[in-house]
Coordinates of C-alpha atoms in Angstrom, one line a residue:
Chain C
M978 CA 0.0 0.0 0.1
N979 CA 1.6 3.2 -1.0
E980 CA 1.8 6.6 1.0
F981 CA -1.6 8.3 -0.3
A982 CA -3.4 5.0 0.2
L983 CA -2.1 4.6 3.8
I984 CA -2.9 8.2 4.6
D985 CA -6.4 7.7 3.1
R986 CA -7.1 4.4 4.8
Y987 CA -6.0 5.4 8.5
F988 CA -6.0 9.2 8.7
R989 CA -8.5 10.6 6.5
R990 CA -12.0 11.3 8.2
S991 CA -14.6 13.8 7.2
P992 CA -14.3 17.1 9.1
R993 CA -17.1 17.3 11.6
G994 CA -16.7 20.8 12.9
D995 CA -18.0 24.0 11.1
S996 CA -14.4 25.7 11.6
V997 CA -12.7 23.1 9.6
R998 CA -13.0 24.3 5.9
I999 CA -10.5 21.8 4.5
G1000 CA -9.2 19.0 6.4
V1001 CA -6.9 16.0 5.4
G1002 CA -6.2 15.8 1.8
D1003 CA -5.0 19.1 0.2
D1004 CA -1.7 20.9 0.3
A1005 CA -2.7 22.5 3.9
A1006 CA -5.7 22.5 6.2
V1007 CA -7.8 25.6 6.5
I1008 CA -9.3 26.4 9.7
R1009 CA -11.6 29.5 10.8
P1010 CA -10.7 30.5 14.4
A1011 CA -14.1 31.7 16.4
P1012 CA -14.1 35.3 16.9
G1013 CA -12.8 36.3 20.4
T1014 CA -10.5 33.6 20.7
E1015 CA -6.7 33.0 20.6
L1016 CA -5.0 29.7 19.4
V1017 CA -2.8 27.8 21.6
I1018 CA -0.1 25.7 19.7
S1019 CA 2.5 23.4 20.5
V1020 CA 4.6 20.6 18.9
D1021 CA 6.4 17.6 20.6
M1022 CA 8.4 14.6 18.7
L1023 CA 8.6 11.2 20.1
V1024 CA 11.5 9.1 19.0
E1025 CA 11.7 5.2 19.1
G1026 CA 14.6 4.2 21.4
W1027 CA 14.5 7.5 23.2
H1028 CA 10.6 8.2 24.3
F1029 CA 9.5 4.8 23.7
L1030 CA 10.9 1.1 23.0
R1031 CA 10.9 -0.3 19.7
D1032 CA 8.4 -3.2 21.0
A1033 CA 6.0 -0.6 22.5
D1034 CA 2.3 -1.5 22.1
P1035 CA 1.2 0.6 19.2
H1036 CA -2.4 1.4 20.6
R1037 CA -0.9 2.7 23.6
L1038 CA 1.5 4.6 21.8
G1039 CA -0.9 6.1 19.5
H1040 CA -2.7 7.5 22.8
K1041 CA 0.5 8.8 24.6
T1042 CA 1.4 10.5 21.5
L1043 CA -1.5 12.6 21.5
A1044 CA -1.6 12.7 25.3
V1045 CA 1.7 14.5 25.8
N1046 CA 0.7 17.2 23.4
L1047 CA -2.9 17.5 25.0
S1048 CA -1.1 18.1 28.5
D1049 CA 0.8 21.1 26.8
L1050 CA -2.5 22.5 26.1
A1051 CA -3.9 21.8 29.7
A1052 CA -0.8 23.4 30.9
M1053 CA -2.0 26.7 29.0
G1054 CA -5.7 26.4 30.0
A1055 CA -6.6 25.7 26.3
T1056 CA -9.6 23.8 25.0
P1057 CA -8.1 21.2 22.4
R1058 CA -9.4 21.5 18.8
Y1059 CA -6.9 20.5 16.1
A1060 CA -4.0 18.1 15.8
L1061 CA -1.5 17.3 13.0
L1062 CA 0.5 14.2 12.9
A1063 CA 3.6 13.6 10.8
G1064 CA 5.3 10.2 11.1
A1065 CA 8.4 8.6 9.9
L1066 CA 8.2 4.7 9.7
P1067 CA 10.5 2.2 8.9
N1068 CA 8.5 0.7 6.4
S1069 CA 4.6 0.7 5.6
E1070 CA 3.7 -1.7 8.6
E1071 CA -0.1 -1.7 7.9
A1072 CA -0.8 -3.6 11.2
W1073 CA 1.1 -1.6 13.4
L1074 CA -0.4 1.7 11.9
G1075 CA -3.9 0.4 12.3
E1076 CA -3.5 -0.2 16.0
F1077 CA -1.7 3.2 16.4
A1078 CA -4.4 5.0 14.6
A1079 CA -7.0 3.3 16.8
G1080 CA -5.2 4.4 20.0
F1081 CA -4.6 8.0 18.6
F1082 CA -8.1 8.5 17.7
A1083 CA -9.7 7.1 20.5
I1084 CA -8.2 9.8 22.8
A1085 CA -8.7 12.2 20.1
D1086 CA -12.3 11.6 19.7
R1087 CA -12.4 11.8 24.0
Y1088 CA -11.0 15.4 23.7
G1089 CA -12.8 16.6 20.6
V1090 CA -9.7 16.9 18.7
E1091 CA -10.0 16.9 14.9
L1092 CA -6.9 15.5 12.9
I1093 CA -6.6 18.1 10.1
G1094 CA -3.2 17.5 8.4
G1095 CA -0.1 15.3 8.4
D1096 CA 2.7 13.7 6.7
T1097 CA 4.1 10.0 6.4
T1098 CA 7.8 9.1 5.3
K1099 CA 10.0 6.3 5.3
G1100 CA 12.7 6.7 8.4
P1101 CA 13.6 5.5 11.6
R1102 CA 10.5 5.6 13.7
N1103 CA 9.7 9.4 14.7
L1104 CA 6.2 10.7 15.6
C1105 CA 5.9 14.4 15.7
V1106 CA 2.4 15.9 16.8
T1107 CA 1.2 19.4 16.4
I1108 CA -1.5 20.4 18.5
I1109 CA -3.7 23.4 18.4
G1110 CA -6.4 24.6 21.0
E1111 CA -8.4 27.8 21.9
V1112 CA -8.9 30.0 24.8
P1113 CA -10.8 33.2 25.2
Q1114 CA -8.4 36.2 24.4
G1115 CA -6.1 36.8 27.1
T1116 CA -6.7 34.0 29.4
A1117 CA -3.9 31.6 28.6
L1118 CA -1.9 30.3 31.5
T1119 CA 1.6 31.0 31.3
R1120 CA 4.9 30.4 33.5
G1121 CA 5.4 33.8 34.3
G1122 CA 2.7 34.8 36.8
A1123 CA 3.8 33.5 40.1
K1124 CA 3.8 35.9 42.9
P1125 CA 5.7 35.6 46.6
G1126 CA 3.1 34.0 48.7
D1127 CA 1.1 32.1 46.1
D1128 CA 0.6 28.4 47.0
I1129 CA 2.2 25.8 44.8
Y1130 CA -0.1 22.9 43.7
V1131 CA 0.3 19.7 41.8
S1132 CA -2.3 17.5 40.3
G1133 CA -2.7 13.7 40.9
L1134 CA 0.2 11.6 42.0
L1135 CA 3.9 12.2 40.9
G1136 CA 6.5 9.8 40.2
D1137 CA 4.8 6.4 39.2
A1138 CA 5.9 6.5 35.5
A1139 CA 9.4 6.8 36.4
L1140 CA 9.2 4.1 38.9
A1141 CA 7.5 2.0 36.5
L1142 CA 10.6 2.7 34.1
E1143 CA 12.9 1.7 36.8
A1144 CA 11.0 -1.6 37.3
M1145 CA 10.8 -2.4 33.8
Q1146 CA 14.7 -1.9 33.6
Q1147 CA 15.0 -4.1 36.6
R1148 CA 16.5 -1.4 38.8
T1149 CA 13.9 -1.9 41.4
R1150 CA 11.1 -4.4 42.0
L1151 CA 7.4 -3.9 42.4
A1152 CA 4.5 -6.0 43.4
P1153 CA 2.5 -7.0 40.3
D1154 CA -0.5 -4.5 41.0
A1155 CA 1.7 -1.8 41.7
L1156 CA 3.7 -2.2 38.5
E1157 CA 0.5 -2.6 36.4
V1158 CA -0.7 0.9 37.9
A1159 CA 2.4 2.6 37.4
R1160 CA 3.0 1.1 34.0
T1161 CA -0.4 2.5 33.0
R1162 CA 0.7 5.9 34.1
L1163 CA 3.9 5.7 32.1
E1164 CA 2.3 4.3 29.0
T1165 CA -1.2 5.8 29.0
P1166 CA -1.2 9.2 30.9
E1167 CA -4.2 11.2 31.1
P1168 CA -3.8 14.9 30.1
R1169 CA -5.3 17.2 32.6
V1170 CA -7.6 19.3 30.2
A1171 CA -10.5 19.9 32.2
L1172 CA -8.4 21.3 35.1
G1173 CA -6.3 23.5 32.7
E1174 CA -9.8 25.0 31.5
R1175 CA -11.0 25.2 35.2
L1176 CA -7.8 27.0 36.1
R1177 CA -7.8 29.9 33.7
D1178 CA -9.1 32.5 36.1
I1179 CA -7.5 31.1 39.0
A1180 CA -3.7 29.9 38.6
S1181 CA -1.1 32.8 38.6
A1182 CA 1.3 30.3 36.6
A1183 CA 1.1 26.8 35.2
L1184 CA 2.9 24.4 33.4
D1185 CA 2.9 20.4 32.8
I1186 CA 5.3 18.2 34.5
S1187 CA 7.0 16.1 31.7
D1188 CA 10.7 16.5 32.6
G1189 CA 10.3 16.0 36.6
L1190 CA 8.7 18.2 39.2
T1191 CA 11.9 20.1 40.3
G1192 CA 13.2 20.9 36.7
D1193 CA 9.8 21.9 35.5
L1194 CA 8.9 24.1 38.6
A1195 CA 12.1 25.9 38.0
H1196 CA 10.9 27.1 34.7
I1197 CA 8.0 28.8 36.6
L1198 CA 10.5 30.3 39.1
E1199 CA 12.8 31.5 36.4
T1200 CA 10.1 32.9 34.2
S1201 CA 8.4 34.6 37.0
H1202 CA 11.5 35.8 39.1
V1203 CA 10.9 34.1 42.4
G1204 CA 11.9 31.1 44.5
A1205 CA 10.1 28.4 46.3
I1206 CA 10.1 26.3 49.2
I1207 CA 8.6 22.9 48.9
E1208 CA 7.6 20.1 51.3
L1209 CA 8.8 16.7 50.4
A1210 CA 6.3 15.3 52.9
S1211 CA 3.4 16.9 50.9
I1212 CA 4.1 15.8 47.2
P1213 CA 1.4 13.3 46.5
R1214 CA 2.6 9.6 45.8
S1215 CA 1.5 6.2 45.2
S1216 CA 1.9 3.8 48.5
A1217 CA 4.3 1.9 46.3
L1218 CA 6.6 4.6 46.0
D1219 CA 6.0 6.1 49.5
G1220 CA 7.4 2.7 50.9
K1221 CA 10.5 3.2 49.0
L1222 CA 10.9 6.6 50.1
A1223 CA 10.6 5.7 53.6
G1224 CA 13.1 2.7 53.7
S1225 CA 16.8 3.5 53.5
T1226 CA 17.9 1.2 50.5
E1227 CA 15.7 2.9 47.7
R1228 CA 15.5 6.3 49.1
D1229 CA 17.7 7.7 46.5
L1230 CA 15.9 6.0 43.6
A1231 CA 12.4 7.0 45.0
L1232 CA 13.4 10.7 45.5
R1233 CA 14.6 10.5 41.9
C1234 CA 11.2 9.3 40.7
L1235 CA 9.4 11.7 42.7
L1236 CA 11.2 15.0 42.1
A1237 CA 13.1 14.4 38.7
G1238 CA 11.0 11.6 37.2
G1239 CA 9.7 12.4 33.5
D1240 CA 6.4 11.2 32.2
D1241 CA 4.1 12.4 35.0
Y1242 CA 1.9 14.7 32.7
E1243 CA 0.3 16.2 35.8
L1244 CA -0.1 20.1 36.1
C1245 CA 1.9 22.3 38.7
F1246 CA 0.4 25.6 39.1
T1247 CA 0.5 28.5 41.5
A1248 CA -2.6 30.6 43.0
N1249 CA -3.2 33.3 45.4
R1250 CA -4.0 31.6 49.0
A1251 CA -7.3 33.5 48.9
L1252 CA -8.4 31.0 46.2
R1253 CA -7.9 27.8 48.4
D1254 CA -11.5 27.0 48.7
R1255 CA -12.2 27.4 45.0
I1256 CA -9.4 24.9 44.2
V1257 CA -10.8 22.3 46.7
D1258 CA -14.3 22.6 45.0
I1259 CA -12.5 22.1 41.6
S1260 CA -10.6 18.9 42.9
R1261 CA -13.9 17.6 44.2
S1262 CA -15.8 18.1 40.9
L1263 CA -13.1 16.6 39.0
D1264 CA -12.4 13.8 41.3
L1265 CA -8.8 14.7 40.9
P1266 CA -6.2 15.2 43.9
L1267 CA -5.0 18.7 43.8
T1268 CA -2.3 18.9 46.6
R1269 CA -0.8 21.9 48.0
I1270 CA 3.1 21.3 48.4
G1271 CA 4.7 24.6 49.2
E1272 CA 4.9 28.2 48.6
I1273 CA 6.4 30.8 46.1
T1274 CA 9.0 33.2 47.9
A1275 CA 10.6 36.5 47.2
A1276 CA 14.0 35.0 47.7
Q1277 CA 15.1 33.4 44.3
E1278 CA 15.9 30.3 45.8
F1279 CA 14.3 26.7 45.4
I1280 CA 14.4 24.8 48.7
V1281 CA 12.9 21.2 49.0
R1282 CA 12.4 20.5 52.9
D1283 CA 12.6 16.7 53.9
E1284 CA 10.2 15.1 56.4
H1285 CA 12.4 16.8 59.3
G1286 CA 12.3 20.4 57.6
T1287 CA 16.0 20.0 56.6
P1288 CA 16.6 21.4 53.1
L1289 CA 17.7 18.7 50.6
P1290 CA 21.5 19.5 50.0
A1291 CA 21.2 18.9 46.3
L1292 CA 18.2 18.5 43.9
P1293 CA 18.0 15.3 41.6
R1294 CA 18.8 16.6 38.2
A1295 CA 15.8 17.1 35.6
F1296 CA 15.7 15.0 32.5
D1297 CA 18.0 16.5 29.8
H1298 CA 17.9 15.0 26.1
F1299 CA 21.4 16.2 25.3
A1300 CA 23.1 15.4 28.9
S1301 CA 26.1 13.4 28.2
Chain B
M371 CA 25.1 22.6 26.3
N372 CA 21.8 21.1 27.2
E373 CA 18.7 21.1 25.6
F374 CA 17.1 24.5 27.0
A375 CA 20.3 26.4 26.6
L376 CA 20.3 25.3 23.0
I377 CA 16.7 26.3 22.1
D378 CA 17.8 29.5 24.0
R379 CA 20.8 30.3 21.9
Y380 CA 19.5 29.4 18.6
F381 CA 16.0 29.6 18.4
R382 CA 14.5 31.9 21.0
R383 CA 13.7 35.4 19.6
S384 CA 11.6 38.1 20.7
P385 CA 8.1 38.2 19.2
R386 CA 7.8 40.7 16.7
G387 CA 4.4 40.8 15.7
D388 CA 1.4 41.9 17.9
S389 CA -0.5 38.8 16.9
V390 CA 2.2 36.5 18.7
R391 CA 1.0 36.9 22.4
I392 CA 3.2 34.1 23.6
G393 CA 6.4 32.7 21.4
V394 CA 8.9 30.0 22.2
G395 CA 9.6 29.4 25.7
D396 CA 6.4 28.4 27.4
D397 CA 4.2 25.2 27.2
A398 CA 2.8 26.6 23.7
A399 CA 2.5 29.7 21.7
V400 CA -0.6 31.8 21.6
I401 CA -1.6 33.8 18.6
R402 CA -4.5 36.1 18.1
P403 CA -5.8 35.7 14.4
A404 CA -6.7 38.7 12.6
P405 CA -10.6 39.2 12.2
G406 CA -11.9 38.1 8.9
T407 CA -8.9 35.7 8.1
E408 CA -8.6 31.8 8.0
L409 CA -5.6 30.1 9.1
V410 CA -3.9 27.5 6.9
I411 CA -1.9 24.8 8.5
S412 CA 0.5 22.1 7.0
V413 CA 3.3 20.1 8.7
D414 CA 6.2 18.3 6.6
M415 CA 8.9 15.7 7.9
L416 CA 12.5 15.8 6.4
V417 CA 14.3 12.5 7.3
E418 CA 18.2 12.0 7.0
G419 CA 19.1 9.6 4.3
W420 CA 15.7 9.9 2.5
H421 CA 15.1 13.8 1.9
F422 CA 18.7 14.8 2.7
L423 CA 22.1 13.2 2.8
R424 CA 24.1 13.0 6.1
D425 CA 26.6 15.4 4.6
A426 CA 24.1 17.8 3.5
D427 CA 25.3 21.5 4.0
P428 CA 23.3 22.6 7.2
H429 CA 22.8 26.4 6.0
R430 CA 21.1 25.0 2.8
L431 CA 19.3 22.4 4.8
G432 CA 17.8 25.1 7.2
H433 CA 16.5 26.7 3.8
K434 CA 15.0 23.9 2.4
T435 CA 13.4 22.7 5.6
L436 CA 11.3 26.0 5.7
A437 CA 11.0 26.3 1.8
V438 CA 9.2 22.9 1.3
N439 CA 6.6 24.4 3.9
L440 CA 6.3 27.6 2.4
S441 CA 5.6 26.0 -0.8
D442 CA 2.3 24.3 0.6
L443 CA 1.2 27.6 1.9
A444 CA 1.9 28.9 -1.6
A445 CA -0.2 26.2 -3.2
M446 CA -2.9 27.5 -0.9
G447 CA -2.5 31.2 -1.8
A448 CA -1.9 31.8 1.9
T449 CA 0.4 34.4 3.4
P450 CA 3.1 33.0 5.7
R451 CA 3.0 33.9 9.3
Y452 CA 4.3 31.4 11.8
A453 CA 6.4 28.2 12.2
L454 CA 7.1 25.6 14.5
L455 CA 10.3 23.6 14.3
A456 CA 10.7 20.2 15.8
G457 CA 14.0 18.3 15.3
A458 CA 15.6 15.1 16.5
L459 CA 19.5 15.4 16.3
P460 CA 22.2 12.5 16.9
N461 CA 24.0 14.8 19.4
S462 CA 24.0 18.2 20.5
E463 CA 25.9 19.3 17.3
E464 CA 26.1 23.2 18.2
A465 CA 28.1 24.2 15.1
W466 CA 25.8 22.4 12.6
L467 CA 22.7 23.5 14.5
G468 CA 24.0 27.1 14.2
E469 CA 24.5 27.0 10.4
F470 CA 21.2 25.3 10.1
A471 CA 19.4 27.9 12.4
A472 CA 21.1 30.7 10.2
G473 CA 19.7 29.1 7.0
F474 CA 16.4 28.7 8.6
F475 CA 15.9 32.1 10.0
A476 CA 17.3 34.1 6.8
I477 CA 14.3 32.3 4.5
A478 CA 11.9 32.9 7.4
D479 CA 12.8 36.6 7.6
R480 CA 12.4 37.0 3.9
Y481 CA 8.9 35.5 4.1
G482 CA 7.7 37.2 7.2
V483 CA 7.8 33.8 9.2
E484 CA 7.9 34.0 12.9
L485 CA 9.2 30.9 14.6
I486 CA 6.7 30.5 17.7
G487 CA 7.5 27.0 19.1
G488 CA 9.6 23.9 19.0
D489 CA 11.0 20.7 20.2
T490 CA 14.5 19.1 20.2
T491 CA 15.3 15.8 21.1
K492 CA 18.1 13.1 20.7
G493 CA 17.6 10.5 17.7
P494 CA 18.2 10.0 14.1
R495 CA 18.2 13.1 12.5
N496 CA 14.8 14.3 11.5
L497 CA 13.4 18.0 11.0
C498 CA 9.7 18.5 11.3
V499 CA 8.2 21.8 10.3
T500 CA 4.9 23.0 11.1
I501 CA 3.9 26.0 9.0
I502 CA 0.9 28.3 9.5
G503 CA -0.4 31.0 7.1
E504 CA -3.3 33.2 6.6
V505 CA -5.9 34.1 3.8
P506 CA -8.8 36.3 3.8
Q507 CA -12.0 34.0 4.5
G508 CA -13.0 31.7 1.8
T509 CA -10.1 32.5 -0.7
A510 CA -7.8 29.6 0.0
L511 CA -6.9 27.7 -3.3
T512 CA -7.9 24.0 -3.4
R513 CA -7.4 21.1 -5.7
G514 CA -10.9 20.5 -6.2
G515 CA -12.0 23.5 -8.4
A516 CA -10.9 22.5 -11.9
K517 CA -13.4 22.8 -14.7
P518 CA -13.2 21.4 -18.2
G519 CA -11.9 23.9 -20.6
D520 CA -9.4 25.3 -17.9
D521 CA -6.0 25.9 -18.8
I522 CA -3.4 24.1 -17.1
Y523 CA -0.3 26.2 -16.0
V524 CA 3.1 25.5 -14.2
S525 CA 5.4 28.2 -12.7
G526 CA 9.2 28.3 -13.5
L527 CA 11.2 25.4 -15.1
L528 CA 10.5 21.7 -14.0
G529 CA 12.7 18.7 -13.7
D530 CA 16.3 20.3 -12.7
A531 CA 16.1 19.3 -9.2
A532 CA 15.7 15.6 -9.9
L533 CA 18.3 16.1 -12.8
A534 CA 20.8 17.3 -10.4
L535 CA 20.1 14.5 -8.0
E536 CA 20.6 11.9 -11.1
A537 CA 24.0 13.8 -11.7
M538 CA 25.2 13.8 -8.1
Q539 CA 24.8 10.0 -8.2
Q540 CA 26.7 9.6 -11.3
R541 CA 23.6 8.2 -13.6
T542 CA 24.0 11.3 -16.0
R543 CA 26.7 14.0 -16.7
L544 CA 26.2 17.9 -16.7
A545 CA 28.5 20.5 -17.5
P546 CA 29.6 22.2 -14.4
D547 CA 27.6 25.3 -14.8
A548 CA 24.4 23.4 -15.5
L549 CA 25.2 21.3 -12.5
E550 CA 25.5 24.2 -10.3
V551 CA 22.2 25.6 -11.6
A552 CA 20.3 22.3 -10.9
R553 CA 21.9 21.7 -7.8
T554 CA 20.7 25.1 -6.5
R555 CA 17.2 24.0 -7.5
L556 CA 17.5 20.9 -5.5
E557 CA 19.1 22.2 -2.3
T558 CA 17.4 25.8 -2.2
P559 CA 14.1 25.8 -3.9
E560 CA 12.4 29.1 -3.8
P561 CA 8.8 28.7 -2.9
R562 CA 6.3 30.6 -4.8
V563 CA 4.5 32.6 -2.1
A564 CA 4.0 35.7 -4.2
L565 CA 2.5 33.7 -7.1
G566 CA 0.2 31.8 -4.7
E567 CA -1.1 35.1 -3.0
R568 CA -1.8 36.6 -6.6
L569 CA -3.7 33.5 -7.9
R570 CA -6.2 33.8 -5.1
D571 CA -9.1 35.2 -7.3
I572 CA -7.6 33.5 -10.5
A573 CA -6.9 29.8 -10.0
S574 CA -9.6 27.2 -10.0
A575 CA -7.3 24.6 -8.8
A576 CA -3.7 24.6 -7.5
L577 CA -1.3 22.7 -5.7
D578 CA 2.8 22.5 -5.5
I579 CA 4.7 20.2 -7.3
S580 CA 6.8 18.2 -4.7
D581 CA 6.3 14.6 -5.9
G582 CA 6.6 15.3 -9.8
L583 CA 4.3 16.9 -12.2
T584 CA 2.1 14.0 -13.3
G585 CA 1.6 12.3 -10.0
D586 CA 0.8 15.7 -8.4
L587 CA -1.4 17.0 -11.4
A588 CA -3.4 13.5 -11.0
H589 CA -4.2 14.9 -7.5
I590 CA -6.0 18.0 -9.1
L591 CA -8.0 15.4 -11.5
E592 CA -8.9 13.1 -9.0
T593 CA -10.4 15.8 -6.6
S594 CA -12.0 17.9 -9.1
H595 CA -13.5 15.0 -11.1
V596 CA -11.9 15.9 -14.5
G597 CA -9.3 14.5 -17.0
A598 CA -6.5 16.6 -18.8
I599 CA -4.5 16.6 -21.9
I600 CA -1.0 18.1 -21.4
E601 CA 1.8 18.6 -24.3
L602 CA 5.1 17.5 -23.5
A603 CA 6.7 20.0 -25.6
S604 CA 5.0 23.0 -23.8
I605 CA 6.6 21.7 -20.4
P606 CA 9.2 24.4 -19.4
R607 CA 12.6 23.1 -18.8
S608 CA 16.2 24.1 -18.6
S609 CA 18.3 23.6 -21.7
A610 CA 20.4 20.9 -20.1
L611 CA 17.3 18.9 -19.7
D612 CA 15.8 19.8 -22.9
G613 CA 19.2 18.6 -24.8
K614 CA 18.7 15.1 -23.1
L615 CA 15.2 14.8 -23.9
A616 CA 15.9 15.7 -27.5
G617 CA 18.5 12.8 -27.7
S618 CA 17.6 9.1 -27.7
T619 CA 20.1 7.5 -25.0
E620 CA 19.0 9.7 -22.3
R621 CA 15.4 10.5 -23.2
D622 CA 13.8 8.0 -20.6
L623 CA 15.9 9.5 -17.6
A624 CA 15.0 13.2 -18.9
L625 CA 11.2 12.1 -19.3
R626 CA 11.4 10.9 -15.8
C627 CA 13.1 14.2 -14.5
L628 CA 10.4 16.2 -16.3
L629 CA 7.2 14.4 -15.5
A630 CA 7.9 12.6 -12.2
G631 CA 11.0 14.2 -10.6
G632 CA 10.5 15.0 -7.1
D633 CA 11.5 18.4 -5.5
D634 CA 10.3 21.1 -8.0
Y635 CA 8.4 23.0 -5.6
E636 CA 6.9 25.1 -8.6
L637 CA 3.1 25.6 -8.7
C638 CA 0.8 23.7 -11.0
F639 CA -2.7 25.4 -11.4
T640 CA -5.8 25.6 -13.5
A641 CA -7.7 28.9 -14.7
N642 CA -10.5 29.8 -17.0
R643 CA -9.2 30.8 -20.4
A644 CA -10.8 34.1 -19.9
L645 CA -8.2 35.0 -17.4
R646 CA -5.1 34.6 -19.9
D647 CA -4.0 38.1 -19.9
R648 CA -4.2 38.5 -16.2
I649 CA -1.9 35.4 -15.9
V650 CA 0.5 37.2 -18.5
D651 CA 0.5 40.1 -16.4
I652 CA 1.4 38.1 -13.3
S653 CA 4.2 36.5 -14.6
R654 CA 5.5 39.9 -16.0
S655 CA 5.1 41.7 -12.7
L656 CA 6.9 38.6 -10.7
D657 CA 9.2 38.0 -13.5
L658 CA 8.6 34.3 -13.1
P659 CA 7.6 31.9 -16.3
L660 CA 4.1 30.9 -16.0
T661 CA 3.6 28.6 -19.1
R662 CA 0.2 26.9 -20.3
I663 CA 0.9 23.4 -20.7
G664 CA -2.4 21.8 -21.6
E665 CA -6.0 21.8 -20.8
I666 CA -8.6 20.1 -18.5
T667 CA -11.0 17.8 -20.1
A668 CA -14.4 16.4 -19.0
A669 CA -13.2 12.9 -20.1
Q670 CA -11.4 11.7 -16.9
E671 CA -8.2 10.4 -18.5
F672 CA -4.8 11.9 -18.3
I673 CA -2.9 12.1 -21.6
V674 CA 0.5 13.5 -22.2
R675 CA 1.2 14.1 -25.8
D676 CA 4.8 13.9 -27.0
E677 CA 6.3 16.1 -29.6
H678 CA 4.4 14.5 -32.7
G679 CA 0.9 14.6 -30.8
T680 CA 1.2 10.9 -29.7
P681 CA 0.0 10.0 -26.4
L682 CA 2.7 8.5 -24.3
P683 CA 2.0 4.8 -23.6
A684 CA 2.8 5.2 -19.9
L685 CA 3.4 8.0 -17.6
P686 CA 6.5 7.8 -15.2
R687 CA 5.6 6.9 -11.7
A688 CA 5.4 9.6 -9.2
F689 CA 7.7 9.5 -6.1
D690 CA 6.2 7.2 -3.3
H691 CA 7.7 6.8 0.0
F692 CA 6.7 3.5 0.4
A693 CA 7.2 2.0 -2.7
S694 CA 9.4 -1.1 -2.6

């Protein structure tokens, strides 16, 4: 099956929204933005052997490929609308592509995302998604608005995705049920889109945690020209990770997973403390833990206090694609 | 140098247009589309070993990476506005990246394109650009409007890019000056952006020739449910290619370059014959050859007539990324 037939078979669907004037199948897509809105746009590239393994389940990979992009929109408070998918594949791999497309469209449909364009080519497997969302003018969440005295929150539980990877690579052991939970977090993360939308008029700054809490929160601190104190004991985690943190033999590994583990795709945000009740309401209505883990400071330092109130001497390093 | 420092050093520039609310450096970019406009969006992925060679000059590659995307906008009649660049690189390669960025921004600046987002990662070298342009509502050119009796045009000269590749791979020989001209066409194609804008109220259908004239024109015919007769003798080409077409020993190679050679990035468009004078005017004012090569027919056949008026028995195949 050739390139055009492949695209037709797995990726061309009729445009469903009025705003899509031209979808997949011309030189480019054409969309008509709604008056009074701004468009929020991001791109992420996933590479085999780096972001996923050669034998990764294609259905789950289809989910994750879009999920990581939706997470960027969530961090901006945007409502997802459109996606473009470019992919390099070692060969035409019809069965693989069918599974991948099924996983991709399942999450696309849940979040109302329409695929409006793409490109396929031969090459080492590589998946590149451009995601486009919408916000009312001037309401996008950024990294730059955190103020001294603001609370710092995270959604969900942190560190399980990194813990799953450690276990799958035999660097630690997990009970089968704990591994299954953690692995689901790693392979099919759920983007916090509804949370992002609810935070538009609440959060002073926000981002998604893709490279690890401390590295990502540091971006908010740099952009907002502030510091932070966070309490290790407050950072929400699974009981499996909590157990390793409490022991001594695996504490370093557990700290790394919790503070610098990649692939969490939870939101980290700051908000004025006068808004605590509204955040509790949002947490209840979304059935999603939103945990206060610390506070923004005027002093431009980043301190993580351990269970005894003692600052950690060094923070685990964030994930860096070009670290040697 | 780590990932964030690399992005900062080579790809972060201050937003210059009012319409960019947030540029590179947050989870996503935010743009405010102008009222009354539609956005035109396309993505293209270029892979080392497939779309370019390992030793390709990085400055020229930076140009071409954006040029092929601008060509898609030209085919839609859109005015370029924004780009996002995702790239996988084998390692941090600072010097390479500096050259690449210089080539990329040189053409970006010439066409008024602002880089609003990106992603860098480790992996086999792969460059993926998402391009965004603007058109007044309802004016985008598509593949679907060609009518029987319409003239068929192409811009510029066809086949030189493919001819350069044949020569570089020792399958034919070219005089040094002819090779230099052809190689420039292959490595630094010029997108026909101004032509696309001028064709908004003229062309009934349009696309860019990236996979070869016959394969690409076939997309217009299929989408418009029409046929075509084109005259081989009318298809504009360089004297180098013309010489090979006239001889017998290399005629097949020359036909393949002219009719099915990839990488031309000229526009192919159709227009009502009442508009011939206006098209001559556009050609003069842009100093760009616009050549009538044939006519759209109601019969859904695609015929290429040779120099004697005899239909070619078979058309050379278009470029197919997954052909075995």
